[in-house]
mmCIF file of C-alpha atoms in Angstrom:
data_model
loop_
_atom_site.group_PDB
_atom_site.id
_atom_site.type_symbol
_atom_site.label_atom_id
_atom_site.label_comp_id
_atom_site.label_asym_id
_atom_site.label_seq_id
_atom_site.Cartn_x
_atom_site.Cartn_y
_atom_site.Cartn_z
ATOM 1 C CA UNK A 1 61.261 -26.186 110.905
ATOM 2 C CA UNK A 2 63.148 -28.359 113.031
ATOM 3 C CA UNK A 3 63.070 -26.791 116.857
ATOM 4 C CA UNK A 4 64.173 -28.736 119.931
ATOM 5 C CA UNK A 5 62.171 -27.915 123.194
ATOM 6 C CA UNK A 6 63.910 -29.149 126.783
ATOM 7 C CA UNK A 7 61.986 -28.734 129.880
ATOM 8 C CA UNK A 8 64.056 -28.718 133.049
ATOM 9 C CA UNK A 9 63.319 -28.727 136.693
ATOM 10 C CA UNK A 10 65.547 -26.185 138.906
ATOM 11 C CA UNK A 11 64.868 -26.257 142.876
ATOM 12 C CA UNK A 12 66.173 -23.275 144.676
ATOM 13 C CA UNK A 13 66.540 -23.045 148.610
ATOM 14 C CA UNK A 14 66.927 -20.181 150.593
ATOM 15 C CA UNK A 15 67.848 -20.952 154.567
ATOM 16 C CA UNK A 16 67.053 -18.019 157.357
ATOM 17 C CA UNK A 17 68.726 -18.787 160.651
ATOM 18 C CA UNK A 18 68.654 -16.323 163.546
ATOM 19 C CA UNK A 19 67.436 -13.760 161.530
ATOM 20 C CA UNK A 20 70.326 -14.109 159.009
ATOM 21 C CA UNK A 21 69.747 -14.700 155.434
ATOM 22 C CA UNK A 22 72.075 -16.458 153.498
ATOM 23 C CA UNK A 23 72.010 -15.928 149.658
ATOM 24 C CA UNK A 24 71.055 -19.308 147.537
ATOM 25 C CA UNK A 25 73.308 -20.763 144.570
ATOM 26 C CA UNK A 26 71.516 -20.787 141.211
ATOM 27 C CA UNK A 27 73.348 -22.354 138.338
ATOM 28 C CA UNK A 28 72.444 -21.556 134.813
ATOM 29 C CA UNK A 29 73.367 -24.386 133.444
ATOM 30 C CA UNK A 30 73.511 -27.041 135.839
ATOM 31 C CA UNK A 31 73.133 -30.582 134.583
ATOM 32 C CA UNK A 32 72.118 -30.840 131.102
ATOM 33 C CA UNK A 33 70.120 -34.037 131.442
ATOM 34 C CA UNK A 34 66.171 -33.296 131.571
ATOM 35 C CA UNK A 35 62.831 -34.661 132.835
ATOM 36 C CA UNK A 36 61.589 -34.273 129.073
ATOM 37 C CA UNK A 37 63.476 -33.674 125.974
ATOM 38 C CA UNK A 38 61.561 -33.429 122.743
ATOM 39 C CA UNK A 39 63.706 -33.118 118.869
ATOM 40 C CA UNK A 40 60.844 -31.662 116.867
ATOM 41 C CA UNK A 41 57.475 -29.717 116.996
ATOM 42 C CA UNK A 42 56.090 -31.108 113.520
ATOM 43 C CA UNK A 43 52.778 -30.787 115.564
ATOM 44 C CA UNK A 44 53.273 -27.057 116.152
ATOM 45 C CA UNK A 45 52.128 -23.840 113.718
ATOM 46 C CA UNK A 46 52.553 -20.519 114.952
ATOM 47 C CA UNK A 47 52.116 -17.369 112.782
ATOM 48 C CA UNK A 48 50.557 -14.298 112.807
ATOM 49 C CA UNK A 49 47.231 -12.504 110.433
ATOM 50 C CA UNK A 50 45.384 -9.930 110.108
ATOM 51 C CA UNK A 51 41.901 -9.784 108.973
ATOM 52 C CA UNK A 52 39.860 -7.103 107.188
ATOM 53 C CA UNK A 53 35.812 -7.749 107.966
ATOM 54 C CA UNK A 54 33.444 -5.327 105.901
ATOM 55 C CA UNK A 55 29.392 -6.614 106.627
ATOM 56 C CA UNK A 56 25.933 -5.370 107.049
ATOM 57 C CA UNK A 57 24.464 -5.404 110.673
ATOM 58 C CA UNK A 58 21.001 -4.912 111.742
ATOM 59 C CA UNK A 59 20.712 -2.776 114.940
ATOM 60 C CA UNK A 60 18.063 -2.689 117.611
ATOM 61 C CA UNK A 61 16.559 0.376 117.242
ATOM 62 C CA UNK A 62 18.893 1.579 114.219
ATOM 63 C CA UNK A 63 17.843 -0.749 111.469
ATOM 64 C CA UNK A 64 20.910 -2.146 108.682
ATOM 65 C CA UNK A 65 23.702 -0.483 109.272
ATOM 66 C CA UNK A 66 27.685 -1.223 108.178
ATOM 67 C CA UNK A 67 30.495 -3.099 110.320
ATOM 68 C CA UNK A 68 33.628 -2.714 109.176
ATOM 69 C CA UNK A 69 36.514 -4.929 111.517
ATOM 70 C CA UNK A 70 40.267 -4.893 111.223
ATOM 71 C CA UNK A 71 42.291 -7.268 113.443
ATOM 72 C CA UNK A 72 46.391 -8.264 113.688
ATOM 73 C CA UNK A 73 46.809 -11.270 116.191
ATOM 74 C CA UNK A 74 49.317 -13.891 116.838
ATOM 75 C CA UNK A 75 48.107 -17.710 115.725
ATOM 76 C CA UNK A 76 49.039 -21.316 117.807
ATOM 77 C CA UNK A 77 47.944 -24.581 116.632
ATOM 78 C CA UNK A 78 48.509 -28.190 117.553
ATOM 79 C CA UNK A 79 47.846 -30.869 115.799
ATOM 80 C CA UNK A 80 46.712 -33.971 118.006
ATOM 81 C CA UNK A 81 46.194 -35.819 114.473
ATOM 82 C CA UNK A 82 47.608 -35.015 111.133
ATOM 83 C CA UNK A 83 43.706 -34.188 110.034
ATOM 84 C CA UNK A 84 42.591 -32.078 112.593
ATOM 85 C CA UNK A 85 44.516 -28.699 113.907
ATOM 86 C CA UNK A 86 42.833 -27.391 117.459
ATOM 87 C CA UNK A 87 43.980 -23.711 117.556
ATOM 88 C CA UNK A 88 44.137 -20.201 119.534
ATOM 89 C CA UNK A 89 44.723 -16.653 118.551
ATOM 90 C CA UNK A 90 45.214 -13.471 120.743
ATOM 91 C CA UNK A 91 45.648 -9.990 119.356
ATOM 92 C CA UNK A 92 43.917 -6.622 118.642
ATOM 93 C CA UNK A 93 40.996 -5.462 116.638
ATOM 94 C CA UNK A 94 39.455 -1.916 115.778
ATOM 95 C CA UNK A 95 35.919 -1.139 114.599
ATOM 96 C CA UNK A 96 33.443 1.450 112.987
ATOM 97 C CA UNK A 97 29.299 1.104 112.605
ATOM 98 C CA UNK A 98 27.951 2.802 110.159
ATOM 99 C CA UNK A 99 29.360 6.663 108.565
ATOM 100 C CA UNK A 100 31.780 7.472 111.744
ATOM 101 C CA UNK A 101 34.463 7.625 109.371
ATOM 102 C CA UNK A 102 37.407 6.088 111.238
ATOM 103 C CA UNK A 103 38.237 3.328 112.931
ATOM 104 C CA UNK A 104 38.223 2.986 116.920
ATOM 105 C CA UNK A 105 41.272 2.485 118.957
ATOM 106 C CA UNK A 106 42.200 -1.127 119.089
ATOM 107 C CA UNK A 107 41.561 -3.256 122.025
ATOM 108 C CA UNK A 108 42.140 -7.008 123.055
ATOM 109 C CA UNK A 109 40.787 -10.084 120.965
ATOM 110 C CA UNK A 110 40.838 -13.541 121.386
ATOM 111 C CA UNK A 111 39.382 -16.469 119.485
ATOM 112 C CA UNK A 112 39.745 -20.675 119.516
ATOM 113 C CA UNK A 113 38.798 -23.044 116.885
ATOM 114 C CA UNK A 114 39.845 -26.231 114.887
ATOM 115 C CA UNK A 115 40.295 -27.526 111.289
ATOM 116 C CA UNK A 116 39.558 -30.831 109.829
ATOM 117 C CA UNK A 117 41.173 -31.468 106.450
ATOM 118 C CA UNK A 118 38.997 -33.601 104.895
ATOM 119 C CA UNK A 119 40.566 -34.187 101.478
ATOM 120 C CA UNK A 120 44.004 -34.093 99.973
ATOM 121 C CA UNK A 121 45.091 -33.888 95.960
ATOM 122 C CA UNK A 122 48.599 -34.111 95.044
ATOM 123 C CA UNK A 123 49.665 -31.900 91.803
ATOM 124 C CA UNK A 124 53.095 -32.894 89.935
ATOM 125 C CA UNK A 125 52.903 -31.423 86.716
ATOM 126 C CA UNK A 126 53.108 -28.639 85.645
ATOM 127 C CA UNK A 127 56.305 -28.625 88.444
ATOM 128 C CA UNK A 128 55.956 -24.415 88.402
ATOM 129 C CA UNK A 129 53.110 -24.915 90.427
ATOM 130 C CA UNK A 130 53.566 -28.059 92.525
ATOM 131 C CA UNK A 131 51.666 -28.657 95.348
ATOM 132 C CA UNK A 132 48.437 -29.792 97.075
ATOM 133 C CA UNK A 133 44.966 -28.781 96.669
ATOM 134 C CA UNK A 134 42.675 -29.869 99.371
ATOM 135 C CA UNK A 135 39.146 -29.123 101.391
ATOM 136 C CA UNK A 136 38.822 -28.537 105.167
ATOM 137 C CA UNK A 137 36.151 -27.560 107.370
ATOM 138 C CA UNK A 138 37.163 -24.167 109.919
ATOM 139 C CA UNK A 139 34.946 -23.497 113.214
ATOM 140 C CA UNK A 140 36.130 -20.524 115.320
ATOM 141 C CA UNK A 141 34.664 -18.674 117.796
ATOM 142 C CA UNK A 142 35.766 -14.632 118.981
ATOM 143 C CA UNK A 143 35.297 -12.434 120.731
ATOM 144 C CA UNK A 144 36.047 -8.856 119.933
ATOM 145 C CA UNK A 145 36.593 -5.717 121.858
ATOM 146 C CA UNK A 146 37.165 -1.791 120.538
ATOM 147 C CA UNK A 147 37.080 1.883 121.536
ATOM 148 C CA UNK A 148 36.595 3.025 124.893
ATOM 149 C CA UNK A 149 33.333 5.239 126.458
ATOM 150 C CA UNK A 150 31.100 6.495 123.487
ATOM 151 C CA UNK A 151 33.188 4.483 120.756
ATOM 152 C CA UNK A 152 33.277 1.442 122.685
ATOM 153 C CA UNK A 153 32.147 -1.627 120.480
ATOM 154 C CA UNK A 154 32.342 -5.204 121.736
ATOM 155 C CA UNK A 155 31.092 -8.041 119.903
ATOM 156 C CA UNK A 156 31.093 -11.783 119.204
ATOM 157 C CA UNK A 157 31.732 -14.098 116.270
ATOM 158 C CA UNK A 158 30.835 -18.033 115.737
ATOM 159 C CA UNK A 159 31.843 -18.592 112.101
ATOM 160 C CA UNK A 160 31.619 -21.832 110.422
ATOM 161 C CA UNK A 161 33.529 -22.607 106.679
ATOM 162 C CA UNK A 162 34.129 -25.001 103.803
ATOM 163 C CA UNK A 163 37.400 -23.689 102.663
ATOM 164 C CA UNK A 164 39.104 -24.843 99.135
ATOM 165 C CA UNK A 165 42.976 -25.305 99.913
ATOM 166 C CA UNK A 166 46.117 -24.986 97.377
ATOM 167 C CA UNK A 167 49.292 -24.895 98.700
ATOM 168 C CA UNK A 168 52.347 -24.572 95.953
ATOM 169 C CA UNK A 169 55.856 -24.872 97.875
ATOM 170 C CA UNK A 170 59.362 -23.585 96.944
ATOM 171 C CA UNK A 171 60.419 -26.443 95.261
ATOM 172 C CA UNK A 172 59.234 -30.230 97.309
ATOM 173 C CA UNK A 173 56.801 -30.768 100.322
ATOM 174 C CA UNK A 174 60.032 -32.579 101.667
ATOM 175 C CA UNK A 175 62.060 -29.874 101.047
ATOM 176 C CA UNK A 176 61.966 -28.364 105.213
ATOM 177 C CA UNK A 177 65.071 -26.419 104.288
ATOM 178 C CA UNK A 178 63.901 -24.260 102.382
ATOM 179 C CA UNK A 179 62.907 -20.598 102.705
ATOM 180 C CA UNK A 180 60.251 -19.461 102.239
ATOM 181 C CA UNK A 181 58.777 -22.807 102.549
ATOM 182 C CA UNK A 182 55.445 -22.651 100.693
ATOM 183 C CA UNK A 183 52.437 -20.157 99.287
ATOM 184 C CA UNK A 184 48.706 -21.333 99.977
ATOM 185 C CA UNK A 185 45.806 -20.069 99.168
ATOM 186 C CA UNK A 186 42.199 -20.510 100.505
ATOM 187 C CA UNK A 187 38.250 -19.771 99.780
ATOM 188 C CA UNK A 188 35.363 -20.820 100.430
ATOM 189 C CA UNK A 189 31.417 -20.104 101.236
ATOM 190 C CA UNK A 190 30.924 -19.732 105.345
ATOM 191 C CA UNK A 191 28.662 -19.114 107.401
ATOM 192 C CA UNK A 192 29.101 -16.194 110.730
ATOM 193 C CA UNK A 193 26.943 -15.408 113.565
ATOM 194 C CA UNK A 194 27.624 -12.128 115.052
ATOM 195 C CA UNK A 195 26.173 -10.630 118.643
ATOM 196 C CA UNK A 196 27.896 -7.164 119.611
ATOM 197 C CA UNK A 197 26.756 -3.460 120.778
ATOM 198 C CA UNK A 198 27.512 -0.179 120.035
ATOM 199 C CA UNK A 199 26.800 3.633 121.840
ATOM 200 C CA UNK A 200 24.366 5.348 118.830
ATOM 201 C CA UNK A 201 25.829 9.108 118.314
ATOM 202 C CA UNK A 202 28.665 8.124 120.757
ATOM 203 C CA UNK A 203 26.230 8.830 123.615
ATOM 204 C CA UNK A 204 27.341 6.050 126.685
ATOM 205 C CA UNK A 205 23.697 6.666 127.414
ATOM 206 C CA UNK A 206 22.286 4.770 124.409
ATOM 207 C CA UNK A 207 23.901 1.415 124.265
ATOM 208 C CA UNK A 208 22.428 -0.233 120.940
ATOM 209 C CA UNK A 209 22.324 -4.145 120.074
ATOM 210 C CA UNK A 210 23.079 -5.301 116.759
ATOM 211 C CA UNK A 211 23.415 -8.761 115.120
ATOM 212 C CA UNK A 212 24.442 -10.116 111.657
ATOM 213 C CA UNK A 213 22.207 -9.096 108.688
ATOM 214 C CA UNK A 214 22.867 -11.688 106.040
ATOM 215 C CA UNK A 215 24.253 -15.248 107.491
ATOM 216 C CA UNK A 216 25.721 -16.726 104.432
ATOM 217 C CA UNK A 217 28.967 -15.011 103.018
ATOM 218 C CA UNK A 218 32.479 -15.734 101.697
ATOM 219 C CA UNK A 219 36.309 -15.847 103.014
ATOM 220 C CA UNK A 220 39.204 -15.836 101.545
ATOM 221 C CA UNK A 221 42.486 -15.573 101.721
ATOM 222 C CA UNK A 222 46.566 -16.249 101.679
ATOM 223 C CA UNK A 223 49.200 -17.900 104.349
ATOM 224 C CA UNK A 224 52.833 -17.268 103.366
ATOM 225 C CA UNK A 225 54.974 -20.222 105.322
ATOM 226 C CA UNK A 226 58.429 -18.535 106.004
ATOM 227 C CA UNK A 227 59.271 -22.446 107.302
ATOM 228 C CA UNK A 228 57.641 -25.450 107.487
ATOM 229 C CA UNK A 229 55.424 -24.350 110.147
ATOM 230 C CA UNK A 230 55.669 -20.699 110.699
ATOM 231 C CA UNK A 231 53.944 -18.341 108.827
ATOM 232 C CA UNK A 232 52.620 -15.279 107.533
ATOM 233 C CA UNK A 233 49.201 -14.568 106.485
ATOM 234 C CA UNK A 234 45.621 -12.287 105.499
ATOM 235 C CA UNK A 235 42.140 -12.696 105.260
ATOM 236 C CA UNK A 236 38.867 -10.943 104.221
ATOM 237 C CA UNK A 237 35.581 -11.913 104.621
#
């Protein structure tokens, strides 16, 4: 996706005399000529996911119980280098612990990470599913918030991954015109750290700790790429 970013500088004045204001001239326009002008933002992905979490917890005074997670946010990334992608996301997320039976109402989320691709396979033939198969390493922390008063449930997330990459395009990885640009697919073993807390019974009186049960799990999932660096995409883990 080709996009052309300008960043220009406007100054505005706005002269009192005597107690008289006079109204200042803003041009829309003005001159056309910027401080910075930049053709393309090759090193820009935006997107947005959502995520479906289903896990064992073991709580403080409650022993293994069941956290079940769903979150929609929007996804930034940069890439300083072609092999490394230092990103942010910022969205919603909704909970449940244990037999409540529905979901909590959704509050704010926000996580940061990076990804290293370490690895990088080019497949030609068969051409029906031409593309790239590769391995990268995800770190990411979040944090999570959910519910209000008795169903409030806040927690944190440091997960770690070795994901398995294949990425089959529309028709050329050169091909940036067309739409959608390309289907990938990714899995892989991780590992998650959780920290949160819950109100047992909905009582704000009895604020219970809980932290991850089992360490090791797996994640998977699939990013649709509507352009060369927009996209669409879902996870579960």
């Amino acid at each position: 996706m080709k996009l052309k970013l300008k960043i220009g500088i406007v100054l505005a004045f706005l002269a009192v005399f005597a107690g008289v204001s006079g109204a200042a001239t803003l041009s829309g326009a003005g001159t056309r000529e910027t401080l910075i002008e930049q053709d393309f933002l090759d090193f820009l992905t935006i997107g947005a996911d959502y995520q479906y979490q289903s896990r064992d917890v073991s709580a403080s005074s409650q022993g293994k119980m069941r956290l079940k997670t769903q979150t929609i946010d929007g996804y930034i990334g940069v890439d300083p280098f072609k092999w490394l992608m230092i990103f942010a996301t910022f969205g919603g997320s909704a909970a449940q612990v244990g037999d409540s039976g529905s979901y909590n109402d959704s509050k704010f989320k926000w996580s940061a990470g990076f990804d290293v691709n370490w690895w990088r396979l080019e497949i030609t033939d068969p051409t029906f599913i031409e593309g790239e198969l590769s391995l990268k390493t995800h770190l990411e922390f979040s944090m999570y918030n959910s519910g209000s008063g008795g169903e409030k449930i806040d927690w944190n997330e440091t997960l770690a991954a070795l994901l398995a990459n294949y990425e089959v395009y529309t028709e050329r990885k050169g091909a940036l015109d067309k739409y959608p640009y390309s289907l990938a697919f990714f899995a892989g073993p991780a590992l998650s750290w959780v920290d949160g807390n819950y109100y047992a019974n909905r009582d704000s009186s009895r604020k219970v700790d809980f932290h991850e049960e089992h360490l090791f799990g797996i994640i998977g999932g699939a990013d649709l790429y509507i352009s060369h660096n927009l996209s669409v995409g879902a996870a579960g883990q």
